[in-house]
Amino acid sequence: MEKPRKIGVFDSGVGGESVAKAIKKQLPEHDIIYVSDNKNVPYGSKTQAELKKLVMPIMQTLSRHVDVIVIACNTVSTLLVKEIRQEISTPIIALEPMVKPAAEQTKSGVVAVCATPATLGSERYQWLKQAYAKGVEVLEPDCSNWSQMIEANSIQKEHIHEQITTVCEKGADVIVLGCTHYHWIENIINEEAAGRAIVLQPEQPAIKQLNRVLAQLD
Ligand code: DGL
């Protein structure tokens, strides 16, 4: 059995809780410290400069209390992970949209990435598409109000249905959940996409990476 460690999991709101839950289930010997920025959620409509001001102090404090940090927020990962890594030395696992696996798994050559406006507009996300999805059509449905909808626990099934049906009709056979809030509506998206598209989300790859990092700690 591994030595118990402190794992910090961070998100703007409830999104990362799904990730923390999955980690706790698979690695029950470790302590999870979940931190969210409920006062400032949603992050997905904020600029990089606004996010930097909010997130850096949280990361600095968290890094003093944990052995490893999981940034369970695609928005923070895609906009800020470079700067965060420069400022803190705690190992970081950063969840970001699974563009590469989606491009590898599509048979139709069309994939859809559901993410916040900030993630979709980030340089890192543009880079992921350039690097891994050349020749693949990447659809980006409008999910701009999804994290608020999930925070408020008022799920508009109609809107989700509309977005998912549209991307499936355009030929997408892989749908990426590029925001951890959407993990809470994974079942709804899976039902809508059934038989037409598979749904990818990063919990399992993140836990694999977390295991590797934990094994390297002394
Ligand atoms: N859950 C976050 C993400 O993965 C942020 C959502 C938000 O605050 O808008 O992007």
PDB file of C-alpha atoms and ligand atoms in Angstrom:
ATOM      1  CA  MET A   1       0.000   0.000   0.000  1.00  0.00           C
ATOM      2  CA  GLU A   2       1.227   3.448  -0.912  1.00  0.00           C
ATOM      3  CA  LYS A   3       2.006   6.082   1.686  1.00  0.00           C
ATOM      4  CA  PRO A   4      -1.082   8.308   2.178  1.00  0.00           C
ATOM      5  CA  ARG A   5      -0.688  11.604   0.356  1.00  0.00           C
ATOM      6  CA  LYS A   6      -2.588  14.850   0.193  1.00  0.00           C
ATOM      7  CA  ILE A   7      -4.116  15.459  -3.204  1.00  0.00           C
ATOM      8  CA  GLY A   8      -5.448  18.951  -3.903  1.00  0.00           C
ATOM      9  CA  VAL A   9      -8.235  19.099  -6.494  1.00  0.00           C
ATOM     10  CA  PHE A  10      -9.213  22.500  -7.840  1.00  0.00           C
ATOM     11  CA  ASP A  11     -12.049  23.861  -9.958  1.00  0.00           C
ATOM     12  CA  SER A  12     -14.138  27.008 -10.190  1.00  0.00           C
ATOM     13  CA  GLY A  13     -17.165  25.214  -8.765  1.00  0.00           C
ATOM     14  CA  VAL A  14     -18.833  21.814  -8.693  1.00  0.00           C
ATOM     15  CA  GLY A  15     -17.203  20.459 -11.858  1.00  0.00           C
ATOM     16  CA  GLY A  16     -14.065  19.196 -10.186  1.00  0.00           C
ATOM     17  CA  GLU A  17     -16.112  17.431  -7.515  1.00  0.00           C
ATOM     18  CA  SER A  18     -16.874  14.710 -10.047  1.00  0.00           C
ATOM     19  CA  VAL A  19     -13.133  14.297 -10.571  1.00  0.00           C
ATOM     20  CA  ALA A  20     -12.439  14.309  -6.812  1.00  0.00           C
ATOM     21  CA  LYS A  21     -15.118  11.648  -6.360  1.00  0.00           C
ATOM     22  CA  ALA A  22     -13.546   9.427  -9.022  1.00  0.00           C
ATOM     23  CA  ILE A  23     -10.099   9.850  -7.437  1.00  0.00           C
ATOM     24  CA  LYS A  24     -11.431   9.039  -3.955  1.00  0.00           C
ATOM     25  CA  LYS A  25     -13.121   5.910  -5.274  1.00  0.00           C
ATOM     26  CA  GLN A  26      -9.974   4.584  -6.912  1.00  0.00           C
ATOM     27  CA  LEU A  27      -7.362   5.864  -4.464  1.00  0.00           C
ATOM     28  CA  PRO A  28      -9.154   5.748  -1.085  1.00  0.00           C
ATOM     29  CA  GLU A  29      -5.879   5.643   0.868  1.00  0.00           C
ATOM     30  CA  HIS A  30      -5.128   9.275  -0.007  1.00  0.00           C
ATOM     31  CA  ASP A  31      -6.645  12.491   1.385  1.00  0.00           C
ATOM     32  CA  ILE A  32      -8.449  14.700  -1.080  1.00  0.00           C
ATOM     33  CA  ILE A  33      -8.565  18.407  -0.392  1.00  0.00           C
ATOM     34  CA  TYR A  34     -11.159  19.919  -2.670  1.00  0.00           C
ATOM     35  CA  VAL A  35     -10.953  23.627  -3.354  1.00  0.00           C
ATOM     36  CA  SER A  36     -13.340  25.619  -5.495  1.00  0.00           C
ATOM     37  CA  ASP A  37     -13.796  29.301  -6.173  1.00  0.00           C
ATOM     38  CA  ASN A  38     -17.559  29.462  -5.638  1.00  0.00           C
ATOM     39  CA  LYS A  39     -17.503  33.244  -5.325  1.00  0.00           C
ATOM     40  CA  ASN A  40     -16.200  33.673  -8.846  1.00  0.00           C
ATOM     41  CA  VAL A  41     -17.710  30.783 -10.786  1.00  0.00           C
ATOM     42  CA  PRO A  42     -18.149  30.632 -13.794  1.00  0.00           C
ATOM     43  CA  TYR A  43     -14.585  30.926 -15.036  1.00  0.00           C
ATOM     44  CA  GLY A  44     -15.482  30.183 -18.638  1.00  0.00           C
ATOM     45  CA  SER A  45     -16.555  33.724 -19.441  1.00  0.00           C
ATOM     46  CA  LYS A  46     -13.494  35.397 -17.886  1.00  0.00           C
ATOM     47  CA  THR A  47     -10.291  36.637 -19.506  1.00  0.00           C
ATOM     48  CA  GLN A  48      -6.845  35.169 -18.881  1.00  0.00           C
ATOM     49  CA  ALA A  49      -5.837  38.256 -16.863  1.00  0.00           C
ATOM     50  CA  GLU A  50      -8.945  38.013 -14.670  1.00  0.00           C
ATOM     51  CA  LEU A  51      -8.365  34.311 -14.099  1.00  0.00           C
ATOM     52  CA  LYS A  52      -4.702  34.805 -13.281  1.00  0.00           C
ATOM     53  CA  LYS A  53      -5.609  37.225 -10.477  1.00  0.00           C
ATOM     54  CA  LEU A  54      -8.118  34.788  -9.028  1.00  0.00           C
ATOM     55  CA  VAL A  55      -6.260  31.528  -9.477  1.00  0.00           C
ATOM     56  CA  MET A  56      -2.615  32.271  -8.622  1.00  0.00           C
ATOM     57  CA  PRO A  57      -3.207  32.999  -4.916  1.00  0.00           C
ATOM     58  CA  ILE A  58      -5.358  29.875  -4.596  1.00  0.00           C
ATOM     59  CA  MET A  59      -2.641  27.734  -6.218  1.00  0.00           C
ATOM     60  CA  GLN A  60       0.046  29.223  -4.005  1.00  0.00           C
ATOM     61  CA  THR A  61      -1.916  28.509  -0.827  1.00  0.00           C
ATOM     62  CA  LEU A  62      -2.965  25.040  -1.956  1.00  0.00           C
ATOM     63  CA  SER A  63       0.599  24.113  -2.903  1.00  0.00           C
ATOM     64  CA  ARG A  64       1.672  24.661   0.716  1.00  0.00           C
ATOM     65  CA  HIS A  65      -0.797  22.058   1.968  1.00  0.00           C
ATOM     66  CA  VAL A  66      -0.712  19.214  -0.563  1.00  0.00           C
ATOM     67  CA  ASP A  67       1.717  16.840  -2.291  1.00  0.00           C
ATOM     68  CA  VAL A  68       0.142  17.094  -5.717  1.00  0.00           C
ATOM     69  CA  ILE A  69      -2.472  19.318  -7.385  1.00  0.00           C
ATOM     70  CA  VAL A  70      -5.080  18.212  -9.889  1.00  0.00           C
ATOM     71  CA  ILE A  71      -6.395  21.170 -11.852  1.00  0.00           C
ATOM     72  CA  ALA A  72      -9.842  19.762 -12.555  1.00  0.00           C
ATOM     73  CA  CYS A  73     -10.739  22.770 -14.655  1.00  0.00           C
ATOM     74  CA  ASN A  74     -10.073  22.795 -18.381  1.00  0.00           C
ATOM     75  CA  THR A  75     -10.429  26.562 -18.427  1.00  0.00           C
ATOM     76  CA  VAL A  76      -7.609  27.085 -15.927  1.00  0.00           C
ATOM     77  CA  SER A  77      -5.455  24.370 -17.505  1.00  0.00           C
ATOM     78  CA  THR A  78      -5.687  25.745 -21.022  1.00  0.00           C
ATOM     79  CA  LEU A  79      -5.244  29.386 -20.035  1.00  0.00           C
ATOM     80  CA  LEU A  80      -2.855  29.308 -17.114  1.00  0.00           C
ATOM     81  CA  VAL A  81      -1.029  26.062 -16.511  1.00  0.00           C
ATOM     82  CA  LYS A  82       2.280  27.351 -17.881  1.00  0.00           C
ATOM     83  CA  GLU A  83       2.287  30.302 -15.466  1.00  0.00           C
ATOM     84  CA  ILE A  84       1.154  28.129 -12.555  1.00  0.00           C
ATOM     85  CA  ARG A  85       3.971  25.647 -13.203  1.00  0.00           C
ATOM     86  CA  GLN A  86       6.450  28.521 -13.276  1.00  0.00           C
ATOM     87  CA  GLU A  87       5.299  29.793  -9.894  1.00  0.00           C
ATOM     88  CA  ILE A  88       4.834  26.662  -7.853  1.00  0.00           C
ATOM     89  CA  SER A  89       6.930  23.529  -7.614  1.00  0.00           C
ATOM     90  CA  THR A  90       4.189  21.102  -6.490  1.00  0.00           C
ATOM     91  CA  PRO A  91       3.536  18.504  -9.224  1.00  0.00           C
ATOM     92  CA  ILE A  92       0.460  19.392 -11.268  1.00  0.00           C
ATOM     93  CA  ILE A  93      -1.949  17.274 -13.270  1.00  0.00           C
ATOM     94  CA  ALA A  94      -3.919  19.514 -15.585  1.00  0.00           C
ATOM     95  CA  LEU A  95      -7.111  18.308 -17.226  1.00  0.00           C
ATOM     96  CA  GLU A  96      -7.576  19.640 -20.728  1.00  0.00           C
ATOM     97  CA  PRO A  97      -9.825  18.801 -23.682  1.00  0.00           C
ATOM     98  CA  MET A  98      -9.075  15.334 -25.091  1.00  0.00           C
ATOM     99  CA  VAL A  99      -8.480  16.533 -28.634  1.00  0.00           C
ATOM    100  CA  LYS A 100      -5.760  13.977 -29.376  1.00  0.00           C
ATOM    101  CA  PRO A 101      -7.713  10.854 -28.303  1.00  0.00           C
ATOM    102  CA  ALA A 102     -10.788  12.197 -30.119  1.00  0.00           C
ATOM    103  CA  ALA A 103      -8.838  12.682 -33.355  1.00  0.00           C
ATOM    104  CA  GLU A 104      -7.360   9.195 -32.979  1.00  0.00           C
ATOM    105  CA  GLN A 105     -10.730   7.564 -32.394  1.00  0.00           C
ATOM    106  CA  THR A 106     -12.942   9.273 -34.956  1.00  0.00           C
ATOM    107  CA  LYS A 107     -13.915   7.228 -37.977  1.00  0.00           C
ATOM    108  CA  SER A 108     -16.032   9.931 -39.594  1.00  0.00           C
ATOM    109  CA  GLY A 109     -13.331  12.594 -39.341  1.00  0.00           C
ATOM    110  CA  VAL A 110     -15.683  14.852 -37.387  1.00  0.00           C
ATOM    111  CA  VAL A 111     -15.481  15.387 -33.622  1.00  0.00           C
ATOM    112  CA  ALA A 112     -17.181  17.800 -31.241  1.00  0.00           C
ATOM    113  CA  VAL A 113     -15.583  19.564 -28.310  1.00  0.00           C
ATOM    114  CA  CYS A 114     -17.915  20.860 -25.602  1.00  0.00           C
ATOM    115  CA  ALA A 115     -16.040  23.464 -23.563  1.00  0.00           C
ATOM    116  CA  THR A 116     -16.269  26.960 -22.131  1.00  0.00           C
ATOM    117  CA  PRO A 117     -15.772  30.027 -24.373  1.00  0.00           C
ATOM    118  CA  ALA A 118     -12.476  30.765 -22.568  1.00  0.00           C
ATOM    119  CA  THR A 119     -11.136  27.265 -23.227  1.00  0.00           C
ATOM    120  CA  LEU A 120     -12.172  27.358 -26.885  1.00  0.00           C
ATOM    121  CA  GLY A 121     -10.495  30.742 -27.290  1.00  0.00           C
ATOM    122  CA  SER A 122      -7.258  29.752 -25.581  1.00  0.00           C
ATOM    123  CA  GLU A 123      -3.925  29.442 -27.376  1.00  0.00           C
ATOM    124  CA  ARG A 124      -3.364  26.042 -25.800  1.00  0.00           C
ATOM    125  CA  TYR A 125      -6.616  24.665 -27.238  1.00  0.00           C
ATOM    126  CA  GLN A 126      -5.812  26.107 -30.666  1.00  0.00           C
ATOM    127  CA  TRP A 127      -2.412  24.445 -30.387  1.00  0.00           C
ATOM    128  CA  LEU A 128      -3.977  21.077 -29.458  1.00  0.00           C
ATOM    129  CA  LYS A 129      -6.115  21.233 -32.598  1.00  0.00           C
ATOM    130  CA  GLN A 130      -3.159  22.186 -34.792  1.00  0.00           C
ATOM    131  CA  ALA A 131      -0.930  19.507 -33.321  1.00  0.00           C
ATOM    132  CA  TYR A 132      -3.337  16.578 -33.087  1.00  0.00           C
ATOM    133  CA  ALA A 133      -6.435  17.192 -35.155  1.00  0.00           C
ATOM    134  CA  LYS A 134      -5.094  18.207 -38.566  1.00  0.00           C
ATOM    135  CA  GLY A 135      -7.558  17.057 -41.195  1.00  0.00           C
ATOM    136  CA  VAL A 136     -10.261  16.434 -38.579  1.00  0.00           C
ATOM    137  CA  GLU A 137     -13.265  18.715 -38.471  1.00  0.00           C
ATOM    138  CA  VAL A 138     -13.713  19.973 -34.911  1.00  0.00           C
ATOM    139  CA  LEU A 139     -17.209  21.222 -34.064  1.00  0.00           C
ATOM    140  CA  GLU A 140     -17.638  23.495 -31.070  1.00  0.00           C
ATOM    141  CA  PRO A 141     -21.283  23.596 -29.973  1.00  0.00           C
ATOM    142  CA  ASP A 142     -22.504  26.513 -27.902  1.00  0.00           C
ATOM    143  CA  CYS A 143     -22.156  25.383 -24.291  1.00  0.00           C
ATOM    144  CA  SER A 144     -21.563  28.869 -22.967  1.00  0.00           C
ATOM    145  CA  ASN A 145     -24.296  28.663 -20.307  1.00  0.00           C
ATOM    146  CA  TRP A 146     -23.797  25.024 -19.329  1.00  0.00           C
ATOM    147  CA  SER A 147     -21.592  25.531 -16.292  1.00  0.00           C
ATOM    148  CA  GLN A 148     -24.039  28.103 -14.845  1.00  0.00           C
ATOM    149  CA  MET A 149     -26.904  25.740 -15.583  1.00  0.00           C
ATOM    150  CA  ILE A 150     -25.075  22.945 -13.719  1.00  0.00           C
ATOM    151  CA  GLU A 151     -24.056  25.200 -10.824  1.00  0.00           C
ATOM    152  CA  ALA A 152     -27.696  26.237 -10.432  1.00  0.00           C
ATOM    153  CA  ASN A 153     -28.804  22.622 -10.795  1.00  0.00           C
ATOM    154  CA  SER A 154     -31.343  23.646 -13.418  1.00  0.00           C
ATOM    155  CA  ILE A 155     -30.547  21.344 -16.299  1.00  0.00           C
ATOM    156  CA  GLN A 156     -32.141  22.432 -19.573  1.00  0.00           C
ATOM    157  CA  LYS A 157     -32.408  19.071 -21.296  1.00  0.00           C
ATOM    158  CA  GLU A 158     -33.858  20.701 -24.408  1.00  0.00           C
ATOM    159  CA  HIS A 159     -30.782  22.842 -24.967  1.00  0.00           C
ATOM    160  CA  ILE A 160     -28.426  19.913 -24.423  1.00  0.00           C
ATOM    161  CA  HIS A 161     -30.535  17.820 -26.801  1.00  0.00           C
ATOM    162  CA  GLU A 162     -30.370  20.545 -29.451  1.00  0.00           C
ATOM    163  CA  GLN A 163     -26.576  20.931 -29.275  1.00  0.00           C
ATOM    164  CA  ILE A 164     -25.796  17.217 -29.178  1.00  0.00           C
ATOM    165  CA  THR A 165     -28.268  16.302 -31.936  1.00  0.00           C
ATOM    166  CA  THR A 166     -26.833  19.033 -34.146  1.00  0.00           C
ATOM    167  CA  VAL A 167     -23.240  17.812 -33.843  1.00  0.00           C
ATOM    168  CA  CYS A 168     -24.322  14.202 -34.396  1.00  0.00           C
ATOM    169  CA  GLU A 169     -26.265  15.227 -37.491  1.00  0.00           C
ATOM    170  CA  LYS A 170     -23.143  17.005 -38.754  1.00  0.00           C
ATOM    171  CA  GLY A 171     -21.319  13.669 -38.517  1.00  0.00           C
ATOM    172  CA  ALA A 172     -19.483  13.869 -35.181  1.00  0.00           C
ATOM    173  CA  ASP A 173     -18.803  10.371 -33.864  1.00  0.00           C
ATOM    174  CA  VAL A 174     -16.726  11.490 -30.864  1.00  0.00           C
ATOM    175  CA  ILE A 175     -17.857  14.104 -28.328  1.00  0.00           C
ATOM    176  CA  VAL A 176     -15.285  15.507 -25.917  1.00  0.00           C
ATOM    177  CA  LEU A 177     -16.388  16.823 -22.531  1.00  0.00           C
ATOM    178  CA  GLY A 178     -13.889  19.663 -22.287  1.00  0.00           C
ATOM    179  CA  CYS A 179     -15.271  21.124 -19.063  1.00  0.00           C
ATOM    180  CA  THR A 180     -15.494  19.182 -15.823  1.00  0.00           C
ATOM    181  CA  HIS A 181     -18.917  20.644 -15.028  1.00  0.00           C
ATOM    182  CA  TYR A 182     -20.274  18.621 -17.965  1.00  0.00           C
ATOM    183  CA  HIS A 183     -19.226  15.376 -16.257  1.00  0.00           C
ATOM    184  CA  TRP A 184     -22.388  15.811 -14.185  1.00  0.00           C
ATOM    185  CA  ILE A 185     -24.508  15.631 -17.355  1.00  0.00           C
ATOM    186  CA  GLU A 186     -22.471  12.891 -18.987  1.00  0.00           C
ATOM    187  CA  ASN A 187     -25.425  10.457 -18.775  1.00  0.00           C
ATOM    188  CA  ILE A 188     -27.737  12.879 -20.564  1.00  0.00           C
ATOM    189  CA  ILE A 189     -25.149  13.490 -23.287  1.00  0.00           C
ATOM    190  CA  ASN A 190     -24.521   9.756 -23.608  1.00  0.00           C
ATOM    191  CA  GLU A 191     -28.252   9.116 -24.002  1.00  0.00           C
ATOM    192  CA  GLU A 192     -28.571  11.830 -26.648  1.00  0.00           C
ATOM    193  CA  ALA A 193     -25.542  10.555 -28.563  1.00  0.00           C
ATOM    194  CA  ALA A 194     -26.286   6.833 -28.178  1.00  0.00           C
ATOM    195  CA  GLY A 195     -25.486   4.861 -31.297  1.00  0.00           C
ATOM    196  CA  ARG A 196     -24.079   7.929 -33.027  1.00  0.00           C
ATOM    197  CA  ALA A 197     -21.121   9.200 -31.004  1.00  0.00           C
ATOM    198  CA  ILE A 198     -18.965   8.120 -28.114  1.00  0.00           C
ATOM    199  CA  VAL A 199     -18.339  10.546 -25.264  1.00  0.00           C
ATOM    200  CA  LEU A 200     -14.824  11.141 -23.905  1.00  0.00           C
ATOM    201  CA  GLN A 201     -13.954  12.720 -20.583  1.00  0.00           C
ATOM    202  CA  PRO A 202     -10.580  12.819 -18.829  1.00  0.00           C
ATOM    203  CA  GLU A 203     -11.128  11.290 -15.369  1.00  0.00           C
ATOM    204  CA  GLN A 204      -9.483   7.933 -16.073  1.00  0.00           C
ATOM    205  CA  PRO A 205      -6.435   9.286 -17.965  1.00  0.00           C
ATOM    206  CA  ALA A 206      -5.993  11.882 -15.196  1.00  0.00           C
ATOM    207  CA  ILE A 207      -6.087   9.204 -12.489  1.00  0.00           C
ATOM    208  CA  LYS A 208      -3.521   7.151 -14.432  1.00  0.00           C
ATOM    209  CA  GLN A 209      -1.235  10.157 -14.577  1.00  0.00           C
ATOM    210  CA  LEU A 210      -1.898  10.887 -10.919  1.00  0.00           C
ATOM    211  CA  ASN A 211      -0.812   7.343 -10.046  1.00  0.00           C
ATOM    212  CA  ARG A 212       2.429   7.838 -11.955  1.00  0.00           C
ATOM    213  CA  VAL A 213       3.108  11.121 -10.151  1.00  0.00           C
ATOM    214  CA  LEU A 214       2.272   9.620  -6.734  1.00  0.00           C
ATOM    215  CA  ALA A 215       4.659   6.725  -7.372  1.00  0.00           C
ATOM    216  CA  GLN A 216       7.474   9.186  -8.024  1.00  0.00           C
ATOM    217  CA  LEU A 217       7.033  11.176  -4.810  1.00  0.00           C
ATOM    218  CA  ASP A 218       9.518  10.293  -2.123  1.00  0.00           C
TER     219      ASP A 218
HETATM  220  N1  DGL B   1     -15.213  23.277 -14.790  1.00  0.00           N
HETATM  221  C1  DGL B   1     -14.410  24.227 -15.467  1.00  0.00           C
HETATM  222  C2  DGL B   1     -13.802  23.689 -16.733  1.00  0.00           C
HETATM  223  O1  DGL B   1     -13.464  22.509 -16.764  1.00  0.00           O
HETATM  224  C3  DGL B   1     -14.864  25.673 -15.496  1.00  0.00           C
HETATM  225  C4  DGL B   1     -16.281  25.955 -15.825  1.00  0.00           C
HETATM  226  C5  DGL B   1     -16.620  27.415 -15.523  1.00  0.00           C
HETATM  227  O2  DGL B   1     -16.359  27.853 -14.411  1.00  0.00           O
HETATM  228  O3  DGL B   1     -17.128  28.101 -16.428  1.00  0.00           O
HETATM  229  O4  DGL B   1     -13.565  24.382 -17.669  1.00  0.00           O
END
